[in-house]
């Protein structure tokens, strides 16, 4: 307190020299200012001046620290303002493909209106690719056929399935006109004689079988008689048919089976017939179709050769041929179809040299030209009644005789 008073007295003394009249007032003023200077701790006048300056520095430093905060707040505010702009930019980028799609839609459909984008996309649904998918696959063609999948045979060349069926049935109708008297060419009087004769016809002609069986049936007329026969005697009778030992074993064996399992009667079911020794599906269908009137397809060597030449099927297995050809015709036609095809194969469409020039169905045959096409030369190739020769049966049906056919001679005659 004393130091401040002495300082104040010095200041007042200096001012009193310049203006004595104002000295008391300035002292009073100085007395008023003194308390403000004494608010700081005691010390020299220069020290107090420095200490009084420190709050200003603090204010300046705080101002410096707070100064950057203002730009940060401004930056944050501007960032918030910029956020919608970024979202708008992002949405604009997403909208860009839609605009491109709309532009492409406009190019694809000039008549579409810009105000209805849904209509712009609509023409894309009618583009060609979906229409190409409507083409039926190959599995649809197989589904239309009646035969099982494993027996389906595709028509040769460009012929459709429908065209194949029509051509095959027309061939059968033409052959029915050529051979109205077609019949089984084995002599028989009952189912037992027919099943035995059919077993004997393997690897030989029906003519040779018909010349052999009269002696066999005269000695062994029933299954019981043949079942009890001496094999050596039967072999001697069957020798002209070839493979006589194996055939003797078969006919004696099936006779025993008929006697023991079926009471001496030939069964009328396929599943029973194929159980007999020497009887397969071909023999069974011959018996069922001609002795019991039940439809069946007889797939012998002639039948196999002709259906492949006519391109009804490309199969080689008899069971598959039977199924494939059976799918082309109604079941009621199967037995007569077999007769027509086999008769044509024996008389005109031979294995080695077909008589193409004398064939009544040449216009329907894809294999025309494989044989002799000259009509005069082809006429010389015809066999049996077509060539003016005897038939294969010793006792043919009356219809065959009425059509001009001649019975075959007995064994050893001429």
PDB file of N, CA, C and O in Angstrom, residues 30 87 112 211 245 256 266 319 377:
ATOM      1  N   UNK A  30      -6.189   9.864  -9.094  1.00  0.00           N
ATOM      2  CA  UNK A  30      -5.182   8.817  -8.880  1.00  0.00           C
ATOM      3  C   UNK A  30      -5.606   7.914  -7.752  1.00  0.00           C
ATOM      4  O   UNK A  30      -5.365   6.728  -7.767  1.00  0.00           O
ATOM      5  N   UNK A  87     -26.069 -37.586 -51.682  1.00  0.00           N
ATOM      6  CA  UNK A  87     -27.147 -38.570 -51.886  1.00  0.00           C
ATOM      7  C   UNK A  87     -27.826 -38.373 -53.233  1.00  0.00           C
ATOM      8  O   UNK A  87     -28.149 -39.313 -53.929  1.00  0.00           O
ATOM      9  N   UNK A 112     -43.123 -46.149 -78.524  1.00  0.00           N
ATOM     10  CA  UNK A 112     -43.413 -46.065 -77.086  1.00  0.00           C
ATOM     11  C   UNK A 112     -43.312 -44.634 -76.613  1.00  0.00           C
ATOM     12  O   UNK A 112     -42.489 -43.855 -77.069  1.00  0.00           O
ATOM     13  N   UNK A 211     -43.530-131.820 -96.152  1.00  0.00           N
ATOM     14  CA  UNK A 211     -43.269-133.130 -96.744  1.00  0.00           C
ATOM     15  C   UNK A 211     -42.832-134.155 -95.707  1.00  0.00           C
ATOM     16  O   UNK A 211     -42.871-135.362 -95.973  1.00  0.00           O
ATOM     17  N   UNK A 245     -31.343-134.049 -84.713  1.00  0.00           N
ATOM     18  CA  UNK A 245     -31.162-134.483 -83.331  1.00  0.00           C
ATOM     19  C   UNK A 245     -31.711-133.429 -82.340  1.00  0.00           C
ATOM     20  O   UNK A 245     -32.423-133.771 -81.396  1.00  0.00           O
ATOM     21  N   UNK A 256     -43.798-133.961 -73.779  1.00  0.00           N
ATOM     22  CA  UNK A 256     -43.833-134.341 -72.369  1.00  0.00           C
ATOM     23  C   UNK A 256     -44.386-133.206 -71.504  1.00  0.00           C
ATOM     24  O   UNK A 256     -45.172-133.441 -70.578  1.00  0.00           O
ATOM     25  N   UNK A 266     -52.525-127.865 -75.910  1.00  0.00           N
ATOM     26  CA  UNK A 266     -51.641-126.721 -76.157  1.00  0.00           C
ATOM     27  C   UNK A 266     -52.243-125.492 -75.491  1.00  0.00           C
ATOM     28  O   UNK A 266     -53.414-125.156 -75.753  1.00  0.00           O
ATOM     29  N   UNK A 319     -37.149-109.185 -81.055  1.00  0.00           N
ATOM     30  CA  UNK A 319     -38.114-108.623 -80.106  1.00  0.00           C
ATOM     31  C   UNK A 319     -38.316-107.129 -80.336  1.00  0.00           C
ATOM     32  O   UNK A 319     -39.440-106.609 -80.248  1.00  0.00           O
ATOM     33  N   UNK A 377     -36.701-109.609-117.031  1.00  0.00           N
ATOM     34  CA  UNK A 377     -35.759-110.399-116.225  1.00  0.00           C
ATOM     35  C   UNK A 377     -36.312-110.639-114.823  1.00  0.00           C
ATOM     36  O   UNK A 377     -36.081-111.696-114.232  1.00  0.00           O
TER      37      UNK A 377
END
